[in-house]
Short mmCIF file of C-alpha atoms in Angstrom, two decimals:
data_model
loop_
_atom_site.label_atom_id
_atom_site.label_comp_id
_atom_site.label_asym_id
_atom_site.label_seq_id
_atom_site.Cartn_x
_atom_site.Cartn_y
_atom_site.Cartn_z
CA MET A 1 -8.65 28.30 94.46
CA ALA A 2 -12.11 28.30 92.90
CA ASN A 3 -11.45 31.64 91.19
CA THR A 4 -8.13 30.36 89.84
CA SER A 5 -9.72 27.24 88.30
CA GLN A 6 -12.43 29.23 86.57
CA SER A 7 -9.82 31.62 85.11
CA LEU A 8 -7.78 28.71 83.71
CA ARG A 9 -10.89 27.11 82.21
CA ARG A 10 -11.84 30.39 80.46
CA ALA A 11 -8.35 30.78 79.09
CA ALA A 12 -8.39 27.24 77.69
CA LEU A 13 -11.73 27.82 75.98
CA LEU A 14 -10.43 31.06 74.42
CA VAL A 15 -7.34 29.31 73.03
CA SER A 16 -9.51 26.53 71.52
CA ALA A 17 -11.81 29.03 69.84
CA VAL A 18 -8.89 30.89 68.30
CA ALA A 19 -7.43 27.60 66.99
CA VAL A 20 -10.72 26.54 65.42
CA LEU A 21 -11.13 29.95 63.76
CA GLY A 22 -7.62 29.74 62.27
CA LEU A 23 -8.27 26.26 60.90
CA THR A 24 -11.50 27.31 59.20
CA THR A 25 -9.82 30.27 57.53
CA ALA A 26 -7.04 28.05 56.17
CA CYS A 27 -9.54 25.63 54.55
CA GLY A 28 -11.34 28.46 52.77
CA ASP A 29 -8.34 30.23 51.26
CA GLY A 30 -5.66 27.59 50.90
CA SER A 31 -7.20 25.68 47.96
CA GLY A 32 -7.84 28.79 45.85
CA THR A 33 -11.09 27.23 44.53
CA VAL A 34 -13.75 27.95 47.09
CA SER A 35 -13.81 31.67 47.67
CA SER A 36 -11.75 33.04 44.76
CA PRO A 37 -10.89 30.62 41.84
CA GLN A 38 -7.79 31.46 39.88
CA THR A 39 -7.21 30.98 36.15
CA GLN A 40 -4.31 28.60 35.65
CA SER A 41 -1.98 28.69 32.70
CA GLY A 42 -3.10 26.35 29.92
CA THR A 43 -6.70 25.95 31.02
CA ALA A 44 -8.36 28.17 28.39
CA ALA A 45 -10.90 26.44 26.11
CA PRO A 46 -9.57 25.22 22.73
CA ALA A 47 -10.06 27.29 19.60
CA GLY A 48 -13.52 26.85 18.19
CA GLY A 49 -15.14 27.04 21.57
CA ASP A 50 -14.72 23.35 22.38
CA PRO A 51 -14.75 23.23 26.19
CA SER A 52 -13.60 19.58 26.42
CA ALA A 53 -10.54 19.02 28.58
CA ASP A 54 -8.78 16.12 30.17
CA GLY A 55 -8.72 15.47 33.91
CA SER A 56 -5.66 17.63 34.52
CA GLY A 57 -7.40 20.75 33.28
CA THR A 58 -5.33 20.81 30.06
CA PRO A 59 -7.58 21.52 27.05
CA VAL A 60 -8.08 18.65 24.61
CA THR A 61 -7.67 19.92 21.04
CA SER A 62 -9.77 17.46 19.09
CA SER A 63 -9.51 16.77 15.37
CA SER A 64 -13.04 18.06 15.01
CA GLY A 65 -11.91 21.43 16.26
CA SER A 66 -9.20 21.55 13.59
CA ASP A 67 -11.61 20.23 10.98
CA THR A 68 -14.05 22.98 11.80
CA GLY A 69 -11.44 25.53 10.95
CA ALA A 70 -10.52 23.63 7.77
CA ASP A 71 -14.14 23.28 6.80
CA SER A 72 -14.69 26.97 7.25
CA ASN A 73 -11.76 27.76 4.99
CA SER A 74 -12.85 25.11 2.51
CA SER A 75 -16.35 26.49 2.53
CA GLY A 76 -15.00 29.93 1.83
CA SER A 77 -12.99 28.55 -1.05
CA SER A 78 -16.01 26.67 -2.32
CA THR A 79 -18.14 29.78 -2.21
CA SER A 80 -15.50 31.69 -4.08
CA SER A 81 -15.19 28.83 -6.58
CA SER A 82 -18.95 28.69 -7.01
CA SER A 83 -19.08 32.40 -7.63
CA SER A 84 -16.26 32.06 -10.12
CA THR A 85 -18.04 29.16 -11.79
CA GLY A 86 -21.22 31.19 -11.99
CA SER A 87 -19.28 34.03 -13.57
CA ASN A 88 -17.62 31.67 -16.04
CA THR A 89 -20.97 30.11 -16.89
CA SER A 90 -22.43 33.54 -17.54
CA ALA A 91 -19.44 34.49 -19.68
CA ALA A 92 -19.66 31.22 -21.61
CA SER A 93 -23.36 31.78 -22.19
CA SER A 94 -22.77 35.28 -23.53
CA SER A 95 -19.92 34.12 -25.80
CA ARG A 96 -21.66 31.00 -27.10
CA CYS A 97 -22.26 30.76 -30.84
CA HIS A 98 -25.97 30.89 -31.52
CA THR A 99 -27.65 29.07 -34.38
CA SER A 100 -28.30 32.32 -36.22
CA GLU A 101 -24.55 33.02 -36.26
CA LEU A 102 -23.52 29.67 -37.74
CA THR A 103 -23.63 27.78 -41.00
CA ALA A 104 -23.44 23.98 -41.17
CA THR A 105 -21.93 21.65 -43.74
CA VAL A 106 -21.04 17.95 -43.90
CA GLY A 107 -17.53 17.11 -45.02
CA GLY A 108 -16.47 14.20 -47.19
CA ASN A 109 -16.51 10.62 -45.96
CA ASP A 110 -13.29 9.23 -44.50
CA PRO A 111 -14.05 5.51 -44.31
CA GLY A 112 -11.98 3.04 -42.33
CA ALA A 113 -12.29 -0.36 -40.65
CA GLY A 114 -15.87 -0.80 -41.83
CA GLN A 115 -16.87 2.61 -40.53
CA GLU A 116 -18.22 5.62 -42.40
CA ASN A 117 -16.91 8.86 -40.89
CA PHE A 118 -18.25 12.31 -41.71
CA PRO A 119 -17.32 15.65 -40.12
CA ILE A 120 -20.21 17.94 -39.18
CA VAL A 121 -18.74 21.39 -39.62
CA LEU A 122 -20.04 24.60 -38.01
CA THR A 123 -18.61 27.89 -39.27
CA ASN A 124 -18.89 31.23 -37.53
CA ALA A 125 -20.71 33.46 -40.02
CA SER A 126 -21.15 36.36 -37.62
CA GLY A 127 -19.01 39.41 -37.10
CA ARG A 128 -18.04 38.51 -33.53
CA THR A 129 -15.92 35.86 -31.87
CA CYS A 130 -17.97 33.11 -30.23
CA THR A 131 -17.53 29.59 -28.83
CA VAL A 132 -18.87 26.08 -29.19
CA ARG A 133 -18.44 23.27 -26.68
CA GLY A 134 -19.67 19.70 -26.54
CA TYR A 135 -21.80 17.57 -28.83
CA PRO A 136 -24.07 18.61 -31.66
CA GLY A 137 -27.61 17.38 -31.97
CA ALA A 138 -28.26 15.49 -35.21
CA ALA A 139 -30.99 13.57 -37.03
CA PHE A 140 -31.55 12.20 -40.51
CA VAL A 141 -34.89 13.13 -42.08
CA ASN A 142 -36.63 12.37 -45.37
CA ALA A 143 -38.24 14.79 -47.79
CA SER A 144 -41.37 15.07 -45.67
CA GLY A 145 -39.34 15.90 -42.57
CA THR A 146 -39.83 12.53 -40.85
CA GLN A 147 -36.87 11.33 -38.83
CA LEU A 148 -35.22 8.17 -40.09
CA GLY A 149 -33.84 5.85 -37.44
CA PRO A 150 -33.22 6.52 -33.76
CA ASP A 151 -31.41 9.52 -32.38
CA PRO A 152 -27.62 9.32 -32.73
CA VAL A 153 -25.74 8.46 -29.55
CA ARG A 154 -22.81 10.29 -28.01
CA GLU A 155 -19.44 8.61 -28.27
CA THR A 156 -18.24 7.75 -24.77
CA GLY A 157 -14.80 8.83 -23.68
CA SER A 158 -14.90 12.13 -25.55
CA THR A 159 -13.63 15.12 -23.56
CA ALA A 160 -15.37 18.39 -24.34
CA THR A 161 -13.25 21.48 -24.82
CA THR A 162 -14.30 25.04 -25.58
CA VAL A 163 -13.53 25.93 -29.18
CA THR A 164 -13.20 29.65 -29.85
CA LEU A 165 -14.26 30.71 -33.33
CA LYS A 166 -13.29 34.03 -34.79
CA PRO A 167 -15.43 35.18 -37.73
CA GLY A 168 -14.97 32.67 -40.56
CA GLN A 169 -13.41 29.93 -38.40
CA SER A 170 -14.87 26.44 -38.03
CA ALA A 171 -15.27 23.56 -35.61
CA TRP A 172 -16.16 19.97 -36.43
CA ALA A 173 -17.74 16.97 -34.72
CA GLY A 174 -17.60 13.42 -36.01
CA LEU A 175 -20.66 11.52 -37.26
CA THR A 176 -19.88 7.82 -37.56
CA PHE A 177 -21.77 4.61 -38.38
CA SER A 178 -20.96 1.11 -39.52
CA ASN A 179 -21.10 0.43 -43.25
CA PRO A 180 -24.57 -1.11 -43.74
CA GLU A 181 -23.26 -3.55 -46.37
CA ILE A 182 -20.96 -4.99 -43.71
CA SER A 183 -23.22 -4.72 -40.68
CA GLY A 184 -26.39 -5.89 -42.42
CA ALA A 185 -28.43 -3.07 -40.89
CA LYS A 186 -31.60 -1.93 -42.62
CA THR A 187 -31.14 1.38 -44.41
CA ALA A 188 -32.96 4.43 -45.68
CA THR A 189 -31.78 7.35 -47.74
CA PRO A 190 -32.31 10.72 -46.08
CA THR A 191 -32.54 14.02 -47.88
CA THR A 192 -31.41 16.16 -44.96
CA LEU A 193 -29.22 16.06 -41.89
CA VAL A 194 -30.66 18.29 -39.18
CA VAL A 195 -27.90 19.73 -36.97
CA THR A 196 -28.41 21.59 -33.70
CA PRO A 197 -25.41 23.48 -32.26
CA PRO A 198 -24.46 22.80 -28.63
CA ASP A 199 -26.83 24.38 -26.08
CA GLU A 200 -29.08 25.74 -28.83
CA LYS A 201 -32.66 24.83 -29.68
CA ASP A 202 -32.93 26.04 -33.27
CA PRO A 203 -31.46 23.62 -35.84
CA LEU A 204 -29.62 24.03 -39.11
CA LYS A 205 -30.43 21.89 -42.15
CA VAL A 206 -27.77 20.37 -44.38
CA LYS A 207 -28.50 18.57 -47.66
CA TRP A 208 -27.46 14.91 -47.35
CA THR A 209 -25.84 13.52 -50.48
CA ALA A 210 -23.90 10.57 -49.08
CA GLY A 211 -26.51 7.90 -49.71
CA ALA A 212 -28.12 5.30 -47.47
CA VAL A 213 -27.68 5.28 -43.68
CA PRO A 214 -28.50 2.56 -41.15
CA VAL A 215 -31.89 3.00 -39.48
CA SER A 216 -32.56 -0.32 -37.70
CA GLY A 217 -31.14 -3.75 -37.02
CA ASN A 218 -27.64 -4.76 -36.04
CA SER A 219 -25.03 -2.02 -35.71
CA SER A 220 -27.49 0.65 -36.77
CA SER A 221 -26.31 3.21 -34.22
CA VAL A 222 -25.05 6.53 -35.48
CA ARG A 223 -22.49 8.08 -33.14
CA LEU A 224 -21.39 11.65 -32.50
CA THR A 225 -18.17 13.07 -31.05
CA VAL A 226 -17.54 16.43 -29.40
CA PHE A 227 -16.49 19.49 -31.37
CA SER A 228 -12.84 20.17 -32.13
CA ALA A 229 -11.20 23.09 -33.89
CA GLY A 230 -10.95 22.96 -37.67
CA THR A 231 -12.96 21.29 -40.41
CA GLY A 232 -11.98 17.67 -39.83
CA ALA A 233 -10.47 17.46 -43.32
#
């Protein structure tokens, strides 16, 4: 009887050990995350390397991820645009009319509404096609070369355009001031109008024959407009 009881006890212990071993094995393999994780469908990180994901393991595609892609494309476009702009700037610089290639004249007065209006005309005297764009520089001076009055001001609201001048062609910009007899401004009579073409440093000198100009006081400002094609006549 004693031998039989010991045999039964050993058998029971063996069965328990086998059961415990089986349970341990099931816990290790059944979840698929302890010993050998598996990649589930839809759990890859979003484009752009953003690892953020919601609790279910589904990647969260944030607006910043999309913006990053857009910014990259935009940046590429901007770089291309900048390069193009640089190229255009270089081309414009090489095609610009230089002072030595131009002659300057002042057209006849076209008065109206108390204003005196003169066209400053630049003519391409060179043998090549060139361009002007923007405002001229201008100043009235006396016989000794002293400037009379303040610098002219640029007319607001003018839109600059590039004017292409073939040899012999002209562009004009407006020079305008209030009639001193109406405005009451103090006047002086210049001998010369000094004109500087756009983006140039060397000026051209034009004999001024139109009489007194305002130099101080009320409504003494002289205004300039941007260049347009033609002579302003």
